[in-house]
GROMACS .gro file of C-alpha atoms in nm:
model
  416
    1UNK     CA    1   1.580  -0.845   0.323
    2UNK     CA    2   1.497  -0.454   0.334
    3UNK     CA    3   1.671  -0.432   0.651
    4UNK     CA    4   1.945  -0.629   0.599
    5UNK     CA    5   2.050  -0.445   0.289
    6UNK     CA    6   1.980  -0.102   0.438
    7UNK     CA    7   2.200  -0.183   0.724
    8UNK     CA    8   2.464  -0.294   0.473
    9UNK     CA    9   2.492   0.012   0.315
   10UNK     CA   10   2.431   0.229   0.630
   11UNK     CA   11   2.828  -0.010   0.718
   12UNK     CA   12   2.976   0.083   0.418
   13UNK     CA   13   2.875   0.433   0.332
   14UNK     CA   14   2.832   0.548   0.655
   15UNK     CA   15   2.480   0.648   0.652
   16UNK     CA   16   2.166   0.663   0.922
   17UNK     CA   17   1.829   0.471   0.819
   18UNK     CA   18   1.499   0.603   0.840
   19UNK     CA   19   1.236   0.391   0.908
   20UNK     CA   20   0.924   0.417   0.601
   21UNK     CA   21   0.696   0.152   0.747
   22UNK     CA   22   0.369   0.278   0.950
   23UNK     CA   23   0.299   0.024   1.168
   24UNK     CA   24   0.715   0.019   1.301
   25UNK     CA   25   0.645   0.332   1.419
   26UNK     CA   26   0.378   0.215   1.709
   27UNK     CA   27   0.600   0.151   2.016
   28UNK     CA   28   0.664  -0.192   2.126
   29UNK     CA   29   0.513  -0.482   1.954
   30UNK     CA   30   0.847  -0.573   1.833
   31UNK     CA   31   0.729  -0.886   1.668
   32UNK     CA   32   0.378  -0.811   1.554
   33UNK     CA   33   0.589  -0.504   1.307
   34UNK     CA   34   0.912  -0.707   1.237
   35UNK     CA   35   1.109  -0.465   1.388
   36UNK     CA   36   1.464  -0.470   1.352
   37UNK     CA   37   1.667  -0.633   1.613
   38UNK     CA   38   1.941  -0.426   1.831
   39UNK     CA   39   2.172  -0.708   1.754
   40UNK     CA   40   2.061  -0.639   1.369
   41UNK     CA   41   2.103  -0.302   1.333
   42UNK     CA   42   2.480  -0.300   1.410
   43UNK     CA   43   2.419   0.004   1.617
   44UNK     CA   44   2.363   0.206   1.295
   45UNK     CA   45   2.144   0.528   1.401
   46UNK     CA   46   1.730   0.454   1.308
   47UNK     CA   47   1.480   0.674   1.312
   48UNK     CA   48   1.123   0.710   1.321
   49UNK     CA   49   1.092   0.399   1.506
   50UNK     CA   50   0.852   0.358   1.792
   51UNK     CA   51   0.666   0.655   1.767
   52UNK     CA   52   0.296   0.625   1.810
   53UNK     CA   53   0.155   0.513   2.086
   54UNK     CA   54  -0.044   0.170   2.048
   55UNK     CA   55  -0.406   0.363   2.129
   56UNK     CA   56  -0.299   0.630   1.896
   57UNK     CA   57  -0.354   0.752   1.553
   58UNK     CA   58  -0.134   0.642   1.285
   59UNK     CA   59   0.050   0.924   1.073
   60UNK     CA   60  -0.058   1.080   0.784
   61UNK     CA   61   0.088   1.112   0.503
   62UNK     CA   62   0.177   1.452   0.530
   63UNK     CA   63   0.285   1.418   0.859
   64UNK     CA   64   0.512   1.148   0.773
   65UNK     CA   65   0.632   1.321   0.496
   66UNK     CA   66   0.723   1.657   0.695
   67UNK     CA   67   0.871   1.485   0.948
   68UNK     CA   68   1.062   1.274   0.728
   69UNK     CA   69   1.239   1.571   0.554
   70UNK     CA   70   1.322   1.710   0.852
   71UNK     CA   71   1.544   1.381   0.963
   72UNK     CA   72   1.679   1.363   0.614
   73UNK     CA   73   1.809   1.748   0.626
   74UNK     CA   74   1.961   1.654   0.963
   75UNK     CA   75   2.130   1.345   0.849
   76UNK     CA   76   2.270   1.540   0.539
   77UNK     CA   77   2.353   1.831   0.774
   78UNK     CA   78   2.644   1.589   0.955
   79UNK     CA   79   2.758   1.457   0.558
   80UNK     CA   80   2.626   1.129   0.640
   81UNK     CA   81   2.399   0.938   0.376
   82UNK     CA   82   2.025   0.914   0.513
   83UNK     CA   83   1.855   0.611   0.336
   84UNK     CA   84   1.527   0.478   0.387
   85UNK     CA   85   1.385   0.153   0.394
   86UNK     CA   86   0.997   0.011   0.497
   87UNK     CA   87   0.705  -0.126   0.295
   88UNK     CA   88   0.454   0.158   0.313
   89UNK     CA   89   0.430   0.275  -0.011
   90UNK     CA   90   0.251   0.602   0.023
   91UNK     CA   91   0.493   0.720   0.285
   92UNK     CA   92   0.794   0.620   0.030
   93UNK     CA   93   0.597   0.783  -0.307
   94UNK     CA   94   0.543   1.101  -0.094
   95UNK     CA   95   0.923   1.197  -0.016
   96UNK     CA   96   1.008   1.041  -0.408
   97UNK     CA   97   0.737   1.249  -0.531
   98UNK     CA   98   0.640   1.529  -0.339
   99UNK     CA   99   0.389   1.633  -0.590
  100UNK     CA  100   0.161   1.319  -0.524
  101UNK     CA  101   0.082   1.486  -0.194
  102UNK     CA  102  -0.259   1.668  -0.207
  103UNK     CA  103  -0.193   1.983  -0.088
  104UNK     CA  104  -0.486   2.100   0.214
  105UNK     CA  105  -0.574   2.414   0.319
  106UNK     CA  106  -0.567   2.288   0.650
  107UNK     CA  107  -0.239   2.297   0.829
  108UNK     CA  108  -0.381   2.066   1.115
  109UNK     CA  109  -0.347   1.729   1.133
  110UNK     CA  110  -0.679   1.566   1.207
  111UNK     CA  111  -0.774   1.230   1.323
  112UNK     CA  112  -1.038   1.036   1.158
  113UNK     CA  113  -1.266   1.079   1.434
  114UNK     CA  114  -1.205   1.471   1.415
  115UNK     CA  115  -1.245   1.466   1.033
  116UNK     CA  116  -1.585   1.266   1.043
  117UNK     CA  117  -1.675   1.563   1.336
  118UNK     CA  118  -1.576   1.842   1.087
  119UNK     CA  119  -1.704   1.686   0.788
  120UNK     CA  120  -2.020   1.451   0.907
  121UNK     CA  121  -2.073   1.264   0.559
  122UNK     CA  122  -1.793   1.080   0.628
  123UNK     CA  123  -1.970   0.897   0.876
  124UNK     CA  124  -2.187   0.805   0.610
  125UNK     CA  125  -2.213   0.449   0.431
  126UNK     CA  126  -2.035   0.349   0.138
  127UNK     CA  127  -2.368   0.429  -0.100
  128UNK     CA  128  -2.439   0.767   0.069
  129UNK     CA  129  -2.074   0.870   0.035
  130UNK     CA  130  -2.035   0.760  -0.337
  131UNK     CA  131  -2.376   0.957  -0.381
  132UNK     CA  132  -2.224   1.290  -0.285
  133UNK     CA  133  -1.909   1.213  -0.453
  134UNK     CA  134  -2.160   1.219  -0.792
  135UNK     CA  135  -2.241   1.539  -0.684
  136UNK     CA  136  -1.879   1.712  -0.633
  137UNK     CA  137  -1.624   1.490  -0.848
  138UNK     CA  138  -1.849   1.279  -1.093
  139UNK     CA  139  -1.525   1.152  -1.303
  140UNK     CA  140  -1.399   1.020  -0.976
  141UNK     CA  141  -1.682   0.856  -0.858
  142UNK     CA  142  -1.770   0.668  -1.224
  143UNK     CA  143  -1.370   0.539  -1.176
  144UNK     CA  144  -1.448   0.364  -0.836
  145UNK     CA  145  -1.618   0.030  -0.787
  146UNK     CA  146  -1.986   0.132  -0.590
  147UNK     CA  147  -1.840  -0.100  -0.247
  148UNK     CA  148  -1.472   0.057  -0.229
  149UNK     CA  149  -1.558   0.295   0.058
  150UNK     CA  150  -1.185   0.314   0.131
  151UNK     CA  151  -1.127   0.512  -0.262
  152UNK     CA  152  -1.462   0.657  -0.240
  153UNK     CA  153  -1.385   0.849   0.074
  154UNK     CA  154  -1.014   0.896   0.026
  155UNK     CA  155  -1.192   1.118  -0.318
  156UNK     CA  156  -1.418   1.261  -0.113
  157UNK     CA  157  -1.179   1.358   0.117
  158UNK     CA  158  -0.948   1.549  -0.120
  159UNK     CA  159  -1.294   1.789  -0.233
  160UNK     CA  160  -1.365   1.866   0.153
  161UNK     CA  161  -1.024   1.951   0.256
  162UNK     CA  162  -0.857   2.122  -0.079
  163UNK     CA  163  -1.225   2.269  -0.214
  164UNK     CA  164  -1.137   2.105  -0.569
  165UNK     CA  165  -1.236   1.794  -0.722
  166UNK     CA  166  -0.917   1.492  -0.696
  167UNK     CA  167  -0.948   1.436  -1.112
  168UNK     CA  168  -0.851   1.831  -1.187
  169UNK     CA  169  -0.574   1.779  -0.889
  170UNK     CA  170  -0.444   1.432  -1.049
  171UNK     CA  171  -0.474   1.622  -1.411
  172UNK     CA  172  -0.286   1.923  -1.324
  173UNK     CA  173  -0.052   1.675  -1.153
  174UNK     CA  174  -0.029   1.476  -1.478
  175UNK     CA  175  -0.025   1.824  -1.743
  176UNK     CA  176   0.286   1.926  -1.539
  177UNK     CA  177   0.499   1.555  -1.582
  178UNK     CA  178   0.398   1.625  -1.968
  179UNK     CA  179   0.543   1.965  -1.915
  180UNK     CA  180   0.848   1.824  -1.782
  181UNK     CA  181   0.905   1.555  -2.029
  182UNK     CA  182   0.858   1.818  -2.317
  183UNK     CA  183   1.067   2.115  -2.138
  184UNK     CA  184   1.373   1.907  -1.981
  185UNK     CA  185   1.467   1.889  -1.637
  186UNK     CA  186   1.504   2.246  -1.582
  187UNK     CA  187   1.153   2.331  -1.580
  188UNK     CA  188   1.085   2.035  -1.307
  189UNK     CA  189   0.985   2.184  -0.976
  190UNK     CA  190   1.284   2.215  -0.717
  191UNK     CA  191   1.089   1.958  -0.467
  192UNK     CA  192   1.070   1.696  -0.686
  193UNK     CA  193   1.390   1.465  -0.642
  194UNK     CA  194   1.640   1.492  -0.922
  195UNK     CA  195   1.814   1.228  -1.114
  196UNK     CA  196   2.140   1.323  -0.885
  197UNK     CA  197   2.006   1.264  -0.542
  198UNK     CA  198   1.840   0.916  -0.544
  199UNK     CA  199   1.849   0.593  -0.574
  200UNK     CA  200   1.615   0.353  -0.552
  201UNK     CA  201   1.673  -0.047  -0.471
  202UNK     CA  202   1.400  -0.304  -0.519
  203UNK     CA  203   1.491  -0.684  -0.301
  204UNK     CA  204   1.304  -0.904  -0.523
  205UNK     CA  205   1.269  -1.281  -0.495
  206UNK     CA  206   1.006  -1.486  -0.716
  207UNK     CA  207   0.705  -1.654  -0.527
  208UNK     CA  208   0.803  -1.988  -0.453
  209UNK     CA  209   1.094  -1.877  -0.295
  210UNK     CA  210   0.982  -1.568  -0.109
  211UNK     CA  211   0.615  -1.770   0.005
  212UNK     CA  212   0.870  -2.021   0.157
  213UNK     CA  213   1.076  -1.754   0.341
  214UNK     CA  214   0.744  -1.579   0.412
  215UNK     CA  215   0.623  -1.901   0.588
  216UNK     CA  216   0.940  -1.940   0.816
  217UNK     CA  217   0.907  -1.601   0.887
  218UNK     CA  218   0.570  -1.641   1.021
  219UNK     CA  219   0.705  -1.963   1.217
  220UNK     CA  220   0.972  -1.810   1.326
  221UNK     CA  221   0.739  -1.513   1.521
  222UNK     CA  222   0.545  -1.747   1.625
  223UNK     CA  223   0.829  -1.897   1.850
  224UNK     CA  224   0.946  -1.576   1.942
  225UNK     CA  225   0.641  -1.459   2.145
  226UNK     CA  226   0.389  -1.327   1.852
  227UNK     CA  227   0.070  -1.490   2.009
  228UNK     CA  228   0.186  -1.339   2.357
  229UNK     CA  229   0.198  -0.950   2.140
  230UNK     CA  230  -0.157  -1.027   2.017
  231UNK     CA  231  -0.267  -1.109   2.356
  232UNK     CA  232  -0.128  -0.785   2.493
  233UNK     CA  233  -0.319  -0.612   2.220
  234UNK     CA  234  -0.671  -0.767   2.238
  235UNK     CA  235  -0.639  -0.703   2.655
  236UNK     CA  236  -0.601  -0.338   2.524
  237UNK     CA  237  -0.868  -0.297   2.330
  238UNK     CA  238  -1.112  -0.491   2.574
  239UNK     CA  239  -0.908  -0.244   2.883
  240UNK     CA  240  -1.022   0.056   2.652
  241UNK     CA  241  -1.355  -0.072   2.608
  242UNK     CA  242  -1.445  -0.069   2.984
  243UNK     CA  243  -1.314   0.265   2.993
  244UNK     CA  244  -1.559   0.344   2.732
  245UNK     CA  245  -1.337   0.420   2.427
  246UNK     CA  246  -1.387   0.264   2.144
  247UNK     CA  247  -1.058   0.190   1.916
  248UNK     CA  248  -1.102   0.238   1.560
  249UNK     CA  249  -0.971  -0.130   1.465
  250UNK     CA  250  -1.022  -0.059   1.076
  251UNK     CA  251  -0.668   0.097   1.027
  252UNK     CA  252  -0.309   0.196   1.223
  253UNK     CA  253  -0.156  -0.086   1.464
  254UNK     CA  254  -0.510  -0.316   1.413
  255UNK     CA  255  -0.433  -0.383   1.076
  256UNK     CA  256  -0.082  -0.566   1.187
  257UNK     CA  257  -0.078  -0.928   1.013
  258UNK     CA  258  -0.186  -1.149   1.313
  259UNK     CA  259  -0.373  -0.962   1.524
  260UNK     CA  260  -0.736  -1.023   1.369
  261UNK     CA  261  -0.611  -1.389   1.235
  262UNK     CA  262  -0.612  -1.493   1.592
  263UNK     CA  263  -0.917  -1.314   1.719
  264UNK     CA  264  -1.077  -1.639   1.704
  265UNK     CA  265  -0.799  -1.812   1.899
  266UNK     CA  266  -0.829  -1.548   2.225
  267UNK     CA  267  -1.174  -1.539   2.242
  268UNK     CA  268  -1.273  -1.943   2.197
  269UNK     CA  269  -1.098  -2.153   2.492
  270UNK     CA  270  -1.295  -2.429   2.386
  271UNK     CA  271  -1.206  -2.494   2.005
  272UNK     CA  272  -0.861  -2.302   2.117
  273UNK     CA  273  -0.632  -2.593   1.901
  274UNK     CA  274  -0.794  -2.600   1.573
  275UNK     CA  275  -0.860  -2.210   1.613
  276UNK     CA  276  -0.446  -2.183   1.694
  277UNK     CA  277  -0.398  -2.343   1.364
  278UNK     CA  278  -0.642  -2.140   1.175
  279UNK     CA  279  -0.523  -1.843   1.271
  280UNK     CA  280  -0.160  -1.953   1.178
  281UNK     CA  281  -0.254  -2.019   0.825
  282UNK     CA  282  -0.470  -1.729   0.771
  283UNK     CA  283  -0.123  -1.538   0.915
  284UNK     CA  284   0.068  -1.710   0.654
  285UNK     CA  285  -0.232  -1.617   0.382
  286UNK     CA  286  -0.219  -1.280   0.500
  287UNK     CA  287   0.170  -1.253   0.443
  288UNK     CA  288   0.202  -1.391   0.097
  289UNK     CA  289  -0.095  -1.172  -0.023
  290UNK     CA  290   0.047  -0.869   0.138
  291UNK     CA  291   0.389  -0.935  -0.071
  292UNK     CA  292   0.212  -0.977  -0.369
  293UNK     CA  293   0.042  -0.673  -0.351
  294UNK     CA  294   0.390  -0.532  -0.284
  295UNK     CA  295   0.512  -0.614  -0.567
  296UNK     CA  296   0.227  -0.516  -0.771
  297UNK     CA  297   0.238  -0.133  -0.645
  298UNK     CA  298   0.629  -0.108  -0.746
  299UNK     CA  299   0.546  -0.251  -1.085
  300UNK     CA  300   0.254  -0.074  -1.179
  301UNK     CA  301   0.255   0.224  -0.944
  302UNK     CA  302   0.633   0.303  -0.802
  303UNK     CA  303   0.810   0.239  -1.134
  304UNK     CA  304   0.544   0.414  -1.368
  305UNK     CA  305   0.601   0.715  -1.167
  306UNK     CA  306   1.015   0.690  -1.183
  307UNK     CA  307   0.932   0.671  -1.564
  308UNK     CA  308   0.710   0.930  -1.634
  309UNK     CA  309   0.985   1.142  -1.393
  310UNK     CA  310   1.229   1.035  -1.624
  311UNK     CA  311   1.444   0.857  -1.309
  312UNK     CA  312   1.396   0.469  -1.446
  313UNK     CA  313   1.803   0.486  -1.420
  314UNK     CA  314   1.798   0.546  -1.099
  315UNK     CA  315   1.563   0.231  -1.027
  316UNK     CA  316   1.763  -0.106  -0.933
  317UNK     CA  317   1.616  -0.488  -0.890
  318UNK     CA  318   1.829  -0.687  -0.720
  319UNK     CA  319   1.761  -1.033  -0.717
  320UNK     CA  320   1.743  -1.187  -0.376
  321UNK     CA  321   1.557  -1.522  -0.454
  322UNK     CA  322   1.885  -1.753  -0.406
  323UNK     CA  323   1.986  -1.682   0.002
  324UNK     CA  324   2.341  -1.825  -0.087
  325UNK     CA  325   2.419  -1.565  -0.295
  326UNK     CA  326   2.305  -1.259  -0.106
  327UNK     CA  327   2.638  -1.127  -0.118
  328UNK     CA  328   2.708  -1.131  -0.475
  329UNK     CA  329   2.376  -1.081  -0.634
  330UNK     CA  330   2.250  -0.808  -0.377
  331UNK     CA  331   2.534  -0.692  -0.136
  332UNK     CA  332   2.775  -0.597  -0.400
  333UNK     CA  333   2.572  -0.501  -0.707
  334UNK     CA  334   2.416  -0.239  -0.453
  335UNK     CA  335   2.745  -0.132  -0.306
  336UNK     CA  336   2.916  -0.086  -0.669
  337UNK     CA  337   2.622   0.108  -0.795
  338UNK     CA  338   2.605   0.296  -0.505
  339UNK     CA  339   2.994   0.389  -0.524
  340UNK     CA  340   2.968   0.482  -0.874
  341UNK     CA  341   2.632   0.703  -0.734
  342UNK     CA  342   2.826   0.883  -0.481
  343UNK     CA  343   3.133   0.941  -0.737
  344UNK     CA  344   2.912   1.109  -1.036
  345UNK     CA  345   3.046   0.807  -1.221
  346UNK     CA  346   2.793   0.635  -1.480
  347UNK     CA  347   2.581   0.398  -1.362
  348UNK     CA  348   2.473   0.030  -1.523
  349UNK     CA  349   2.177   0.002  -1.677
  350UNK     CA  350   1.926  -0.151  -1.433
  351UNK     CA  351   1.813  -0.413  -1.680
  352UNK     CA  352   2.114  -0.545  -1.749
  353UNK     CA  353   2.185  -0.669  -1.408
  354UNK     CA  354   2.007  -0.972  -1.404
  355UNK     CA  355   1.775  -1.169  -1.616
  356UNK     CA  356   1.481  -1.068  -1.369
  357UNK     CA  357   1.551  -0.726  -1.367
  358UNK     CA  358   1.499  -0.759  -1.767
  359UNK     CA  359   1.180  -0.939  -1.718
  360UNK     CA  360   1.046  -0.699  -1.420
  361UNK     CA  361   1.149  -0.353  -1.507
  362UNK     CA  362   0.898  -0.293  -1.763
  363UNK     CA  363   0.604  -0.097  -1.840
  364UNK     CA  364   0.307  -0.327  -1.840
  365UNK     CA  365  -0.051  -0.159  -2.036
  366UNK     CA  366  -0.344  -0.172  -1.730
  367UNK     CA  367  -0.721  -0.108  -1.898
  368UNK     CA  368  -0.911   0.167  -1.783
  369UNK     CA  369  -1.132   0.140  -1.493
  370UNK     CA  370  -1.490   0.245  -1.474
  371UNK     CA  371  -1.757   0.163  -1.330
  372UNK     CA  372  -2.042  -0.022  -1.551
  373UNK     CA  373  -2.367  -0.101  -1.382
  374UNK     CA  374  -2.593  -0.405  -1.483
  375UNK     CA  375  -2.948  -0.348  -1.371
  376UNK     CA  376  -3.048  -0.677  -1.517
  377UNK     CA  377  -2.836  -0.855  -1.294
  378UNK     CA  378  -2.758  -0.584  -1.000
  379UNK     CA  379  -2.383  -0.624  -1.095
  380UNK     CA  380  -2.064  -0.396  -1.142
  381UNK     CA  381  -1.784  -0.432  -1.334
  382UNK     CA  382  -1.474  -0.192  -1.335
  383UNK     CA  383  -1.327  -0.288  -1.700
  384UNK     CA  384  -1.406  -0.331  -2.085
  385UNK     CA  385  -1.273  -0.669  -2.020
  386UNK     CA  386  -1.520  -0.783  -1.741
  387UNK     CA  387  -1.752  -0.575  -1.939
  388UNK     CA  388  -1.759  -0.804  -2.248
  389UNK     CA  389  -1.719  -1.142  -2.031
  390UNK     CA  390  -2.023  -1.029  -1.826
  391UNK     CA  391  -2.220  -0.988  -2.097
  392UNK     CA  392  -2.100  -1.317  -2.261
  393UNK     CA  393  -2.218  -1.513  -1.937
  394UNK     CA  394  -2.482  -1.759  -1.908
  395UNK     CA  395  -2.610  -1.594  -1.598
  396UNK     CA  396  -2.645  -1.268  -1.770
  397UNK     CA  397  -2.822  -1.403  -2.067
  398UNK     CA  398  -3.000  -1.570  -1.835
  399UNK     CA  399  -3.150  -1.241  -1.718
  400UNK     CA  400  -3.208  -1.037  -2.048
  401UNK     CA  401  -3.351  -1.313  -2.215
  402UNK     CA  402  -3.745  -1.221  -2.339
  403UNK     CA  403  -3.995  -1.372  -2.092
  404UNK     CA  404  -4.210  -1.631  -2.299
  405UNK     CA  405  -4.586  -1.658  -2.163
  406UNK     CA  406  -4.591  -1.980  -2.214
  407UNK     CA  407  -4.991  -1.953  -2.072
  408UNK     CA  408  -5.107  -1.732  -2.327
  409UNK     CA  409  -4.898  -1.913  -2.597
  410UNK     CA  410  -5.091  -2.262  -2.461
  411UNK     CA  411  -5.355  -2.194  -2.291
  412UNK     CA  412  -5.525  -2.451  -2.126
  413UNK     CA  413  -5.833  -2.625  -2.210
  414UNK     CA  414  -6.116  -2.780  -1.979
  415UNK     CA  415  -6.279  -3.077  -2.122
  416UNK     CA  416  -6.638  -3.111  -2.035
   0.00000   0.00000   0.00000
């Protein structure tokens, strides 16, 4: 649907797309990252397609983000329209916002197996990691859950490569959007996009239609050659292996939905049928949950930000769940607001385009998370919420309930 649309306007506004999605950028692999088809993209200009090479690291951020401008100045340089379009969200929140980037003293760009060189705790485990965090951010390290190494060492990253802690960078970050909503858009910094320079489309379509399309999708791959990409990918890694490199299969083109589903399938012959099938639904699974999460971020994380930015105008659902009426309720409604964008005419007010933009584009309250240890019952919780429900449990009043000794209470008697 992202595609689509982005192509659509790319036609009518004659504009050049840039591609936000991290694994599209790996070359080939077509299916595996959903590229877009020649035959799709109407021969409108992409770029930032195809890359990385398959054995390579994946971007950073910051390297995303740096290259990313650059394109964008060039598109705007030949007054054409540059729009992007992809699913990773930290690549799209760092060119919306680039405050959110932490800045590093370190112009380099490292890759993880340089950074764990550099900085050997890093190699550390999860509970080694978290205890040094403790030591150098302690407010970060109470918000995380003790097993979410990925948080814990994104923190612990931010102290070893900016020399401050990530909860004074995230406060000074948050003391300056106060300062901005008090002073007015003239005391925003120059980098930060403007209310007159962006616009920002959301294709949304409720579950039971999207898992359906989702599921098709998936089929659809599937006839197109996706087991054949996987193939070519696990024969890579086992190619590498004899060459004695090791591939870092936690993150970049190994995280692709697919290619560890049907790690089973290429390595069983003998259960190779039901392990086809189980690796089709887990696909499927993986898909659906993916989406989800998708739409969690924009709601809680993308949309929050446009707020406290003050750019929630410049923030449109359109709603794609009916296919028959692409045209009308997504086509046009973006092409009008995006004429009246162009012009310096008024826009609509996003919520008043649909009856699901009314229901979605809202502020919802999250609690607080921090981390509460249970010693009784060797638990953590992240919330008040779990808090109180943990301690209403049976198994936790289970495990604080006094210990009766029932021997010395009855003690037992010989008869002689």
């Amino acid at each position: 649907m992202l595609q689509q649309l982005a192509v659509s306007l790319a036609e009518r506004f004659d504009g050049e797309i840039i591609n936000g999605d991290a694994l599209q950028m790996y070359q080939g692999l077509p299916i595996t990252t959903n590229k877009i088809t020649i035959e799709e993209s109407k021969r409108i200009t992409h770029h930032l397609l195809g890359r990385i090479g398959v054995g390579e690291e994946p971007w950073t951020v910051r390297h995303f983000h740096s290259r990313a401008t650059s394109v964008i100045g060039e598109i705007r340089s030949r007054g054409k329209l540059p729009i992007l379009v992809g699913g990773t969200h930290y690549y799209t929140q760092s060119l919306l916002f680039p405050n959110s980037l932490v800045e590093e003293e370190q112009p380099e760009f490292l890759s993880t197996e340089e950074e764990k060189q550099k900085w050997p705790i890093l190699k550390g485990s999860t509970e080694e990691m978290l205890q040094e965090l403790w030591k150098v951010d302690p407010i970060m390290a109470k918000r995380w859950h003790p097993q979410d190494g990925r948080k814990i060492r994104r923190s612990l990253e931010i102290w070893l490569k900016t020399g401050k802690p990530a909860s004074q960078i995230y406060s000074e970050q948050q003391n300056e959007d106060k300062n901005n909503e008090l002073h007015g858009p003239d005391s925003r910094d120059a980098s930060k996009p403007s209310s007159g320079d962006l616009l920002v489309f959301w294709t949304y379509a409720s579950n039971a239609e999207l898992n359906e399309r989702l599921d098709k999708r998936v089929d659809a791959m599937l006839s197109r050659g996706l087991l054949e990409e996987v193939q070519m990918m696990y024969d890579f890694v086992q190619s590498q292996k004899q060459k004695g490199i090791a591939l870092d299969e936690s993150h970049g083109i190994w995280t692709a939905i697919g290619y560890k589903e049907f790690l089973p399938y290429l390595t069983d012959e003998c259960r190779a049928d039901v392990l086809k099938q189980e690796g089709i639904e887990r696909t499927k699974i993986a898909t659906r949950q993916y989406a989800k999460r998708q739409t969690r971020w924009i709601r809680q994380k993308l949309f929050e930000a446009m707020r406290q930015a003050g750019l929630t105008n410049r923030m449109f659902l359109l709603d794609a769940s009916c296919v028959s009426k692409w045209h009308s309720d997504v086509e046009a409604l973006a092409h009008d607001v995006t004429i009246a964008f162009k012009n310096g005419s008024d826009l609509p007010l996003p919520e008043l385009l649909s009856s699901t933009a009314r229901e979605m584009l809202v502020i919802k309250g999250r609690p607080s998370r921090s981390a509460r240890y249970c010693e009784a019952c060797d638990t953590t919780v992240m919330t008040e919420e779990e808090w109180m429900r943990h301690l209403k449990s049976k198994g936790h009043r289970g495990a604080t309930r006094p210990k009766i000794d029932w021997q010395a209470l009855y003690p037992k008697t010989t008869l002689k």
